[in-house]
Amino acid sequence: MTLTDLETWLRETSPARLEELWAETDRVRAQNVGDEIHLRGLLEISNFCVRSCGYCGLRRERKITRYRMSWPEVLECARQAVEYGYGTVVLQAGEDYGLRREPLAEVIQRLKAETPLAVTLSLGERPEEDLLAWREAGADRYLLRFETSDRKLYERIHPLRAGQERSDRLALLRRLREMGYEIGGGVMIGLPGQTYASLANDLALFGELDLDMIGVGPWIAHPETPLGAGKAQAGQPALPAGEQAPNTEDMTYRVVALARIVCPQANLPTTTALATLNKATGRELGLARGANVVMPNLTPVKYRALYEIYPEKDCVNETAEACRLCLSGRIHEMGRTVGKGPGNRHR
Ligand code: 5AD
Ligand code: FES
């Protein structure tokens, strides 16, 4: 698909044409990754963060209760993933240097030695030595959304403090691939200042990077962040010109559907942010429109509410067990099956 085609689909208003898009993406999904839905147990292991992302509720300026799970807790929750039949555990956190290289490498080693789990990391822009050590310890995959392909918009929503350097997430993703990780990228949809053309570019970039995993979801305004409060950040470059893309459920389905068509073999989750906009059927519609992965939350309930990236996050009060039962029910009702094994990228 060309950039023009992508943008045309993002702007399509005819319900009949959109039905064609949903049918096409579902066909491409079935043909390339089949009917299995892979479950990745998500462990939010720390909400400390050194960054000040303008959209994120974990940004370092927020005075919230911070937690870091202990390593025995992490191992215990990962064992629960095995018990639940999940093939992957995702260790996610803010960019937290309290999660030190060596102890985490040891935990990864133990997970790989003692369980059949694939291990996915989502820990921000860590230095090369950390990423290499964790890969050597056995980590399989790394998630790092690039958030937007629009350089100016990216810089506007990622302010730097003194001493912090501007990183290049695209270069980092390519580096991660060289290290042997499966790589995951993605964007938020409807960021203030994000145009239709820019979203079309994001989609084209998924294809260029040949991403193994793609995570997309609507931007959800967090009132205690600069973006969510509608405050322009001082000293930031002007917004790009063009029509604002909406942060709606409908726009999210379009991006999910097009991402599947651009990267037919990628693993594509239906995200919690989407489920947050439509708690009743958002997940199912994502899965019917290109997605083949769900990431049930495994984080102990006492920590869940503290991992408040955005407000009203789905499943904040459900236990890991409740999410497991809820999801397997939903999947079977859709006539799909729960994937077995690690669910690596299809080739
Ligand atoms: N709304 C939606 N998604 C968000 N993320 C962070 N803050 C928000 C928000 N307010 C997403 C980012 C990040 C991922 C972990 O969560 O894309 O990469
Ligand atoms: Fe958590 Fe349905 S997935 S309650």
mmCIF file of C-alpha atoms and ligand atoms in Angstrom:
data_model
loop_
_atom_site.group_PDB
_atom_site.id
_atom_site.type_symbol
_atom_site.label_atom_id
_atom_site.label_comp_id
_atom_site.label_asym_id
_atom_site.label_seq_id
_atom_site.Cartn_x
_atom_site.Cartn_y
_atom_site.Cartn_z
ATOM 1 C CA MET A 1 0.000 0.000 0.000
ATOM 2 C CA THR A 2 1.273 3.454 -0.855
ATOM 3 C CA LEU A 3 1.289 6.367 1.580
ATOM 4 C CA THR A 4 -1.655 7.834 -0.316
ATOM 5 C CA ASP A 5 -3.636 4.593 0.025
ATOM 6 C CA LEU A 6 -2.897 4.486 3.730
ATOM 7 C CA GLU A 7 -4.030 8.052 4.272
ATOM 8 C CA THR A 8 -7.147 7.469 2.155
ATOM 9 C CA TRP A 9 -8.124 4.525 4.355
ATOM 10 C CA LEU A 10 -7.498 6.557 7.501
ATOM 11 C CA ARG A 11 -9.899 9.195 6.151
ATOM 12 C CA GLU A 12 -12.490 6.787 4.708
ATOM 13 C CA THR A 13 -16.040 7.645 5.808
ATOM 14 C CA SER A 14 -18.134 5.081 3.913
ATOM 15 C CA PRO A 15 -19.308 2.289 6.259
ATOM 16 C CA ALA A 16 -19.507 -0.107 3.311
ATOM 17 C CA ARG A 17 -15.901 0.560 2.307
ATOM 18 C CA LEU A 18 -14.771 0.145 5.917
ATOM 19 C CA GLU A 19 -16.518 -3.236 6.011
ATOM 20 C CA GLU A 20 -14.299 -4.183 3.069
ATOM 21 C CA LEU A 21 -11.216 -3.132 5.026
ATOM 22 C CA TRP A 22 -12.268 -5.209 8.053
ATOM 23 C CA ALA A 23 -12.915 -8.238 5.825
ATOM 24 C CA GLU A 24 -9.595 -7.861 4.023
ATOM 25 C CA THR A 25 -7.529 -7.476 7.216
ATOM 26 C CA ASP A 26 -9.278 -10.478 8.806
ATOM 27 C CA ARG A 27 -8.457 -12.535 5.713
ATOM 28 C CA VAL A 28 -4.795 -11.442 5.783
ATOM 29 C CA ARG A 29 -4.613 -12.209 9.514
ATOM 30 C CA ALA A 30 -6.102 -15.714 9.112
ATOM 31 C CA GLN A 31 -3.868 -16.526 6.159
ATOM 32 C CA ASN A 32 -0.609 -15.326 7.742
ATOM 33 C CA VAL A 33 -0.893 -15.969 11.467
ATOM 34 C CA GLY A 34 -3.922 -18.254 11.713
ATOM 35 C CA ASP A 35 -6.723 -18.360 14.278
ATOM 36 C CA GLU A 36 -4.581 -18.749 17.381
ATOM 37 C CA ILE A 37 -4.552 -15.857 19.813
ATOM 38 C CA HIS A 38 -1.372 -15.701 21.850
ATOM 39 C CA LEU A 39 -1.545 -14.581 25.451
ATOM 40 C CA ARG A 40 1.395 -12.624 26.850
ATOM 41 C CA GLY A 41 1.353 -12.204 30.607
ATOM 42 C CA LEU A 42 2.162 -8.578 31.398
ATOM 43 C CA LEU A 43 4.124 -7.825 34.549
ATOM 44 C CA GLU A 44 4.476 -4.149 35.392
ATOM 45 C CA ILE A 45 7.599 -4.579 37.470
ATOM 46 C CA SER A 46 8.322 -0.932 38.385
ATOM 47 C CA ASN A 47 6.657 2.447 37.964
ATOM 48 C CA PHE A 48 9.822 4.492 38.565
ATOM 49 C CA CYS A 49 10.857 6.491 35.515
ATOM 50 C CA VAL A 50 13.607 8.977 34.685
ATOM 51 C CA ARG A 51 11.722 10.437 31.685
ATOM 52 C CA SER A 52 9.225 13.269 31.411
ATOM 53 C CA CYS A 53 7.071 12.147 28.482
ATOM 54 C CA GLY A 54 4.301 14.700 28.062
ATOM 55 C CA TYR A 55 1.521 12.106 27.844
ATOM 56 C CA CYS A 56 2.507 9.566 30.475
ATOM 57 C CA GLY A 57 1.207 9.282 34.013
ATOM 58 C CA LEU A 58 4.483 7.739 35.196
ATOM 59 C CA ARG A 59 6.595 10.789 34.174
ATOM 60 C CA ARG A 60 9.147 11.586 36.830
ATOM 61 C CA GLU A 61 7.600 14.938 37.809
ATOM 62 C CA ARG A 62 4.439 13.268 39.111
ATOM 63 C CA LYS A 63 4.332 12.788 42.831
ATOM 64 C CA ILE A 64 2.892 9.312 42.971
ATOM 65 C CA THR A 65 3.678 6.293 45.092
ATOM 66 C CA ARG A 66 6.483 4.481 43.341
ATOM 67 C CA TYR A 67 7.058 0.730 43.591
ATOM 68 C CA ARG A 68 9.517 -1.792 42.305
ATOM 69 C CA MET A 69 8.639 -5.484 42.519
ATOM 70 C CA SER A 70 11.172 -7.709 44.251
ATOM 71 C CA TRP A 71 12.900 -10.357 42.130
ATOM 72 C CA PRO A 72 11.238 -13.220 44.050
ATOM 73 C CA GLU A 73 7.866 -11.564 43.337
ATOM 74 C CA VAL A 74 8.726 -11.350 39.636
ATOM 75 C CA LEU A 75 9.700 -15.030 39.541
ATOM 76 C CA GLU A 76 6.557 -16.013 41.424
ATOM 77 C CA CYS A 77 4.288 -14.118 38.983
ATOM 78 C CA ALA A 78 6.124 -15.594 36.003
ATOM 79 C CA ARG A 79 5.471 -19.067 37.376
ATOM 80 C CA GLN A 80 1.822 -18.109 37.469
ATOM 81 C CA ALA A 81 2.043 -17.302 33.747
ATOM 82 C CA VAL A 82 3.213 -20.861 33.139
ATOM 83 C CA GLU A 83 0.379 -22.254 35.239
ATOM 84 C CA TYR A 84 -2.131 -20.214 33.241
ATOM 85 C CA GLY A 85 -0.740 -21.602 29.991
ATOM 86 C CA TYR A 86 0.700 -18.290 28.784
ATOM 87 C CA GLY A 87 3.677 -18.696 26.454
ATOM 88 C CA THR A 88 5.345 -15.371 27.164
ATOM 89 C CA VAL A 89 5.995 -13.060 30.063
ATOM 90 C CA VAL A 90 6.464 -9.359 29.353
ATOM 91 C CA LEU A 91 8.538 -7.437 31.903
ATOM 92 C CA GLN A 92 7.533 -3.800 31.581
ATOM 93 C CA ALA A 93 8.533 -0.724 33.597
ATOM 94 C CA GLY A 94 9.290 2.938 33.321
ATOM 95 C CA GLU A 95 12.895 3.696 32.417
ATOM 96 C CA ASP A 96 14.128 2.696 35.850
ATOM 97 C CA TYR A 97 17.856 2.382 36.515
ATOM 98 C CA GLY A 98 16.987 0.871 39.875
ATOM 99 C CA LEU A 99 16.378 -2.216 37.734
ATOM 100 C CA ARG A 100 20.053 -2.997 37.478
ATOM 101 C CA ARG A 101 21.726 -4.848 34.653
ATOM 102 C CA GLU A 102 23.127 -7.851 36.518
ATOM 103 C CA PRO A 103 20.258 -8.762 38.845
ATOM 104 C CA LEU A 104 17.806 -8.595 35.942
ATOM 105 C CA ALA A 105 20.144 -10.702 33.780
ATOM 106 C CA GLU A 106 20.128 -13.332 36.535
ATOM 107 C CA VAL A 107 16.339 -13.317 36.702
ATOM 108 C CA ILE A 108 16.099 -13.704 32.920
ATOM 109 C CA GLN A 109 18.550 -16.594 33.068
ATOM 110 C CA ARG A 110 16.491 -18.305 35.732
ATOM 111 C CA LEU A 111 13.255 -17.780 33.822
ATOM 112 C CA LYS A 112 14.778 -19.283 30.702
ATOM 113 C CA ALA A 113 16.274 -22.217 32.625
ATOM 114 C CA GLU A 114 13.270 -22.991 34.808
ATOM 115 C CA THR A 115 10.285 -22.258 32.547
ATOM 116 C CA PRO A 116 9.344 -22.661 28.866
ATOM 117 C CA LEU A 117 8.438 -18.952 28.673
ATOM 118 C CA ALA A 118 9.551 -16.517 26.020
ATOM 119 C CA VAL A 119 10.775 -13.366 27.778
ATOM 120 C CA THR A 120 9.879 -9.959 26.390
ATOM 121 C CA LEU A 121 11.362 -6.762 27.820
ATOM 122 C CA SER A 122 9.762 -3.317 27.680
ATOM 123 C CA LEU A 123 12.043 -1.165 29.800
ATOM 124 C CA GLY A 124 12.681 1.978 27.781
ATOM 125 C CA GLU A 125 15.840 3.273 26.143
ATOM 126 C CA ARG A 126 18.453 1.429 28.120
ATOM 127 C CA PRO A 127 22.152 1.572 27.233
ATOM 128 C CA GLU A 128 23.662 -0.903 24.818
ATOM 129 C CA GLU A 129 25.509 -2.857 27.557
ATOM 130 C CA ASP A 130 22.256 -3.541 29.406
ATOM 131 C CA LEU A 131 20.443 -4.659 26.270
ATOM 132 C CA LEU A 132 23.338 -6.932 25.302
ATOM 133 C CA ALA A 133 23.591 -8.486 28.768
ATOM 134 C CA TRP A 134 19.868 -9.247 28.855
ATOM 135 C CA ARG A 135 19.942 -10.721 25.376
ATOM 136 C CA GLU A 136 22.861 -12.925 26.410
ATOM 137 C CA ALA A 137 20.902 -13.960 29.474
ATOM 138 C CA GLY A 138 18.207 -15.234 27.129
ATOM 139 C CA ALA A 139 15.655 -12.434 26.634
ATOM 140 C CA ASP A 140 13.831 -13.040 23.362
ATOM 141 C CA ARG A 141 12.042 -9.823 22.473
ATOM 142 C CA TYR A 142 12.111 -6.088 23.125
ATOM 143 C CA LEU A 143 9.240 -3.628 22.884
ATOM 144 C CA LEU A 144 9.980 0.036 22.292
ATOM 145 C CA ARG A 145 7.247 2.066 20.664
ATOM 146 C CA PHE A 146 8.579 4.947 18.619
ATOM 147 C CA GLU A 147 5.312 6.785 19.463
ATOM 148 C CA THR A 148 5.277 8.884 16.244
ATOM 149 C CA SER A 149 7.395 9.088 13.095
ATOM 150 C CA ASP A 150 7.023 12.870 13.090
ATOM 151 C CA ARG A 151 10.355 14.159 14.384
ATOM 152 C CA LYS A 152 9.019 17.537 15.513
ATOM 153 C CA LEU A 153 6.044 16.058 17.279
ATOM 154 C CA TYR A 154 8.310 13.447 18.880
ATOM 155 C CA GLU A 155 10.576 16.120 20.300
ATOM 156 C CA ARG A 156 7.652 18.169 21.498
ATOM 157 C CA ILE A 157 6.217 15.354 23.599
ATOM 158 C CA HIS A 158 9.576 14.069 24.842
ATOM 159 C CA PRO A 159 11.226 16.991 26.617
ATOM 160 C CA LEU A 160 14.789 16.459 27.818
ATOM 161 C CA ARG A 161 16.265 17.475 31.134
ATOM 162 C CA ALA A 162 19.780 18.818 31.491
ATOM 163 C CA GLY A 163 22.225 15.989 30.918
ATOM 164 C CA GLN A 164 19.809 13.830 28.928
ATOM 165 C CA GLU A 165 20.611 13.239 25.280
ATOM 166 C CA ARG A 166 18.129 12.996 22.422
ATOM 167 C CA SER A 167 17.938 9.333 21.518
ATOM 168 C CA ASP A 168 16.959 7.787 18.238
ATOM 169 C CA ARG A 169 14.423 5.056 18.884
ATOM 170 C CA LEU A 170 14.495 3.863 15.276
ATOM 171 C CA ALA A 171 18.249 3.335 15.440
ATOM 172 C CA LEU A 172 17.806 1.592 18.780
ATOM 173 C CA LEU A 173 15.193 -0.764 17.310
ATOM 174 C CA ARG A 174 17.542 -1.658 14.474
ATOM 175 C CA ARG A 175 20.321 -2.276 16.988
ATOM 176 C CA LEU A 176 18.059 -4.524 19.053
ATOM 177 C CA ARG A 177 17.346 -6.578 15.963
ATOM 178 C CA GLU A 178 21.086 -6.948 15.272
ATOM 179 C CA MET A 179 21.487 -8.226 18.815
ATOM 180 C CA GLY A 180 19.030 -10.976 17.955
ATOM 181 C CA TYR A 181 15.903 -9.699 19.668
ATOM 182 C CA GLU A 182 12.517 -9.845 17.997
ATOM 183 C CA ILE A 183 11.566 -6.200 17.916
ATOM 184 C CA GLY A 184 8.301 -4.452 18.651
ATOM 185 C CA GLY A 185 7.390 -0.882 17.837
ATOM 186 C CA GLY A 186 4.253 1.151 17.684
ATOM 187 C CA VAL A 187 2.584 4.492 18.120
ATOM 188 C CA MET A 188 -0.188 6.291 19.908
ATOM 189 C CA ILE A 189 -3.137 7.371 17.815
ATOM 190 C CA GLY A 190 -4.550 10.880 18.002
ATOM 191 C CA LEU A 191 -1.718 12.596 19.849
ATOM 192 C CA PRO A 192 -2.324 16.354 19.877
ATOM 193 C CA GLY A 193 -0.596 17.612 16.754
ATOM 194 C CA GLN A 194 -0.609 14.255 14.959
ATOM 195 C CA THR A 195 -2.002 14.495 11.433
ATOM 196 C CA TYR A 196 -3.512 11.848 9.158
ATOM 197 C CA ALA A 197 -0.441 12.091 6.931
ATOM 198 C CA SER A 198 1.798 11.485 9.920
ATOM 199 C CA LEU A 199 -0.177 8.371 10.943
ATOM 200 C CA ALA A 200 0.085 7.089 7.370
ATOM 201 C CA ASN A 201 3.855 7.566 7.664
ATOM 202 C CA ASP A 202 3.895 5.641 10.945
ATOM 203 C CA LEU A 203 2.215 2.717 9.195
ATOM 204 C CA ALA A 204 4.657 2.796 6.289
ATOM 205 C CA LEU A 205 7.504 2.788 8.797
ATOM 206 C CA PHE A 206 6.140 -0.391 10.446
ATOM 207 C CA GLY A 207 6.625 -2.014 7.054
ATOM 208 C CA GLU A 208 10.082 -0.550 6.464
ATOM 209 C CA LEU A 209 11.302 -1.744 9.859
ATOM 210 C CA ASP A 210 9.635 -5.107 9.188
ATOM 211 C CA LEU A 211 8.513 -5.128 12.826
ATOM 212 C CA ASP A 212 7.982 -8.482 14.516
ATOM 213 C CA MET A 213 5.464 -6.961 16.940
ATOM 214 C CA ILE A 214 3.308 -3.852 16.644
ATOM 215 C CA GLY A 215 1.496 -2.174 19.515
ATOM 216 C CA VAL A 216 -0.893 0.665 18.752
ATOM 217 C CA GLY A 217 -3.541 2.304 20.874
ATOM 218 C CA PRO A 218 -5.393 5.568 21.253
ATOM 219 C CA TRP A 219 -3.731 8.394 23.136
ATOM 220 C CA ILE A 220 -5.772 8.832 26.324
ATOM 221 C CA ALA A 221 -5.581 12.243 27.967
ATOM 222 C CA HIS A 222 -4.137 12.013 31.461
ATOM 223 C CA PRO A 223 -5.190 15.258 33.192
ATOM 224 C CA GLU A 224 -2.058 15.301 35.349
ATOM 225 C CA THR A 225 0.287 15.432 32.367
ATOM 226 C CA PRO A 226 1.142 18.461 30.188
ATOM 227 C CA LEU A 227 -0.428 16.945 27.060
ATOM 228 C CA GLY A 228 -3.533 15.779 28.879
ATOM 229 C CA ALA A 229 -4.012 19.127 30.595
ATOM 230 C CA GLY A 230 -3.701 20.834 27.208
ATOM 231 C CA LYS A 231 -0.678 22.841 28.302
ATOM 232 C CA ALA A 232 1.887 23.632 25.670
ATOM 233 C CA GLN A 233 5.344 22.866 26.956
ATOM 234 C CA ALA A 234 7.632 25.870 27.015
ATOM 235 C CA GLY A 235 10.397 25.971 24.451
ATOM 236 C CA GLN A 236 8.885 23.267 22.264
ATOM 237 C CA PRO A 237 8.823 23.530 18.466
ATOM 238 C CA ALA A 238 5.546 24.492 16.787
ATOM 239 C CA LEU A 239 3.043 21.781 15.895
ATOM 240 C CA PRO A 240 3.018 20.410 12.372
ATOM 241 C CA ALA A 241 0.395 21.734 9.974
ATOM 242 C CA GLY A 242 -2.401 19.468 8.752
ATOM 243 C CA GLU A 243 -5.607 17.964 10.005
ATOM 244 C CA GLN A 244 -5.570 16.458 13.497
ATOM 245 C CA ALA A 245 -6.127 12.685 13.575
ATOM 246 C CA PRO A 246 -8.698 11.793 16.278
ATOM 247 C CA ASN A 247 -7.827 9.575 19.253
ATOM 248 C CA THR A 248 -10.973 7.505 18.808
ATOM 249 C CA GLU A 249 -11.855 3.852 18.923
ATOM 250 C CA ASP A 250 -12.736 3.976 15.237
ATOM 251 C CA MET A 251 -9.359 5.432 14.228
ATOM 252 C CA THR A 252 -7.623 2.761 16.328
ATOM 253 C CA TYR A 253 -9.342 -0.052 14.390
ATOM 254 C CA ARG A 254 -8.225 1.489 11.124
ATOM 255 C CA VAL A 255 -4.617 1.617 12.283
ATOM 256 C CA VAL A 256 -4.751 -1.966 13.617
ATOM 257 C CA ALA A 257 -6.302 -3.187 10.353
ATOM 258 C CA LEU A 258 -3.752 -1.362 8.190
ATOM 259 C CA ALA A 259 -0.845 -2.478 10.375
ATOM 260 C CA ARG A 260 -1.853 -6.090 9.693
ATOM 261 C CA ILE A 261 -1.935 -5.445 5.959
ATOM 262 C CA VAL A 262 1.439 -3.663 6.012
ATOM 263 C CA CYS A 263 3.069 -6.353 8.222
ATOM 264 C CA PRO A 264 1.076 -9.534 7.501
ATOM 265 C CA GLN A 265 3.199 -11.791 9.720
ATOM 266 C CA ALA A 266 3.636 -9.549 12.732
ATOM 267 C CA ASN A 267 2.289 -10.309 16.168
ATOM 268 C CA LEU A 268 -0.243 -7.587 16.807
ATOM 269 C CA PRO A 269 -1.905 -7.165 20.191
ATOM 270 C CA THR A 270 -5.248 -5.650 20.838
ATOM 271 C CA THR A 271 -4.171 -3.147 23.483
ATOM 272 C CA THR A 272 -5.437 -2.191 26.919
ATOM 273 C CA ALA A 273 -5.805 1.418 25.739
ATOM 274 C CA LEU A 274 -8.295 0.237 23.119
ATOM 275 C CA ALA A 275 -10.149 -1.901 25.678
ATOM 276 C CA THR A 276 -10.263 1.182 27.891
ATOM 277 C CA LEU A 277 -12.261 3.098 25.243
ATOM 278 C CA ASN A 278 -14.693 0.208 24.788
ATOM 279 C CA LYS A 279 -14.666 -2.164 27.718
ATOM 280 C CA ALA A 280 -17.498 -4.290 26.348
ATOM 281 C CA THR A 281 -16.223 -5.200 22.879
ATOM 282 C CA GLY A 282 -13.022 -3.254 22.117
ATOM 283 C CA ARG A 283 -10.752 -6.272 22.485
ATOM 284 C CA GLU A 284 -12.963 -8.477 20.332
ATOM 285 C CA LEU A 285 -13.215 -5.863 17.599
ATOM 286 C CA GLY A 286 -9.437 -5.423 17.601
ATOM 287 C CA LEU A 287 -9.054 -9.195 17.224
ATOM 288 C CA ALA A 288 -11.621 -9.246 14.428
ATOM 289 C CA ARG A 289 -9.799 -6.447 12.627
ATOM 290 C CA GLY A 290 -6.234 -7.695 12.423
ATOM 291 C CA ALA A 291 -4.963 -8.409 15.945
ATOM 292 C CA ASN A 292 -3.774 -11.865 17.086
ATOM 293 C CA VAL A 293 -2.347 -11.217 20.560
ATOM 294 C CA VAL A 294 -3.718 -10.175 23.961
ATOM 295 C CA MET A 295 -1.615 -9.162 26.938
ATOM 296 C CA PRO A 296 -3.478 -10.119 30.121
ATOM 297 C CA ASN A 297 -2.208 -8.312 33.169
ATOM 298 C CA LEU A 298 -0.308 -10.459 35.695
ATOM 299 C CA THR A 299 0.753 -7.625 37.976
ATOM 300 C CA PRO A 300 -0.223 -8.203 41.631
ATOM 301 C CA VAL A 301 -3.380 -6.197 42.356
ATOM 302 C CA LYS A 302 -1.665 -4.142 45.086
ATOM 303 C CA TYR A 303 0.554 -2.535 42.429
ATOM 304 C CA ARG A 304 -1.861 -2.278 39.534
ATOM 305 C CA ALA A 305 -3.491 1.037 40.318
ATOM 306 C CA LEU A 306 -0.029 2.575 40.744
ATOM 307 C CA TYR A 307 0.913 1.781 37.145
ATOM 308 C CA GLU A 308 -1.380 4.530 35.945
ATOM 309 C CA ILE A 309 -0.030 5.453 32.523
ATOM 310 C CA TYR A 310 -3.483 6.873 31.755
ATOM 311 C CA PRO A 311 -6.718 7.061 33.754
ATOM 312 C CA GLU A 312 -9.538 4.493 33.837
ATOM 313 C CA LYS A 313 -7.207 1.767 32.599
ATOM 314 C CA ASP A 314 -9.087 -1.465 32.012
ATOM 315 C CA CYS A 315 -8.660 -4.375 34.467
ATOM 316 C CA VAL A 316 -7.111 -2.271 37.256
ATOM 317 C CA ASN A 317 -9.086 -4.142 39.910
ATOM 318 C CA GLU A 318 -9.267 -7.581 38.318
ATOM 319 C CA THR A 319 -6.928 -10.275 39.549
ATOM 320 C CA ALA A 320 -4.651 -12.155 37.168
ATOM 321 C CA GLU A 321 -6.959 -15.138 37.543
ATOM 322 C CA ALA A 322 -10.044 -13.067 36.635
ATOM 323 C CA CYS A 323 -8.363 -11.770 33.469
ATOM 324 C CA ARG A 324 -7.321 -15.250 32.452
ATOM 325 C CA LEU A 325 -10.880 -16.578 32.724
ATOM 326 C CA CYS A 326 -12.398 -13.503 31.112
ATOM 327 C CA LEU A 327 -10.060 -13.668 28.126
ATOM 328 C CA SER A 328 -10.268 -17.376 27.412
ATOM 329 C CA GLY A 329 -14.075 -17.037 27.474
ATOM 330 C CA ARG A 330 -14.000 -14.114 25.060
ATOM 331 C CA ILE A 331 -11.616 -15.910 22.705
ATOM 332 C CA HIS A 332 -13.694 -19.054 22.546
ATOM 333 C CA GLU A 333 -16.854 -17.068 21.956
ATOM 334 C CA MET A 334 -15.184 -15.556 18.922
ATOM 335 C CA GLY A 335 -14.457 -19.002 17.499
ATOM 336 C CA ARG A 336 -10.708 -18.485 17.825
ATOM 337 C CA THR A 337 -8.300 -20.594 19.886
ATOM 338 C CA VAL A 338 -5.729 -19.821 22.560
ATOM 339 C CA GLY A 339 -2.220 -20.138 21.106
ATOM 340 C CA LYS A 340 0.162 -22.708 22.534
ATOM 341 C CA GLY A 341 3.899 -22.235 22.964
ATOM 342 C CA PRO A 342 5.884 -19.003 22.805
ATOM 343 C CA GLY A 343 4.155 -17.621 19.714
ATOM 344 C CA ASN A 344 7.223 -16.366 17.911
ATOM 345 C CA ARG A 345 6.970 -14.209 14.844
ATOM 346 C CA HIS A 346 5.681 -16.115 11.797
ATOM 347 C CA ARG A 347 7.997 -16.488 8.806
HETATM 348 N N1 5AD B 1 -2.435 7.152 26.477
HETATM 349 C C1 5AD B 1 -2.243 6.056 25.718
HETATM 350 N N2 5AD B 1 -1.090 5.369 25.678
HETATM 351 C C2 5AD B 1 -0.078 5.812 26.451
HETATM 352 N N3 5AD B 1 1.173 5.358 26.596
HETATM 353 C C3 5AD B 1 1.796 6.149 27.490
HETATM 354 N N4 5AD B 1 0.972 7.128 27.924
HETATM 355 C C4 5AD B 1 -0.211 6.939 27.273
HETATM 356 C C5 5AD B 1 -1.455 7.632 27.268
HETATM 357 N N5 5AD B 1 -1.665 8.716 28.014
HETATM 358 C C6 5AD B 1 1.735 4.243 25.837
HETATM 359 C C7 5AD B 1 3.014 4.649 25.101
HETATM 360 C C8 5AD B 1 4.071 3.768 25.726
HETATM 361 C C9 5AD B 1 3.262 2.594 26.214
HETATM 362 C C10 5AD B 1 3.917 1.780 27.283
HETATM 363 O O1 5AD B 1 2.090 3.188 26.698
HETATM 364 O O2 5AD B 1 2.876 4.350 23.718
HETATM 365 O O3 5AD B 1 5.078 3.366 24.812
HETATM 366 FE FE1 FES B 2 -9.090 -8.401 32.590
HETATM 367 FE FE2 FES B 2 -11.328 -9.172 31.053
HETATM 368 S S1 FES B 2 -9.224 -9.129 30.554
HETATM 369 S S2 FES B 2 -11.173 -8.685 33.219
#
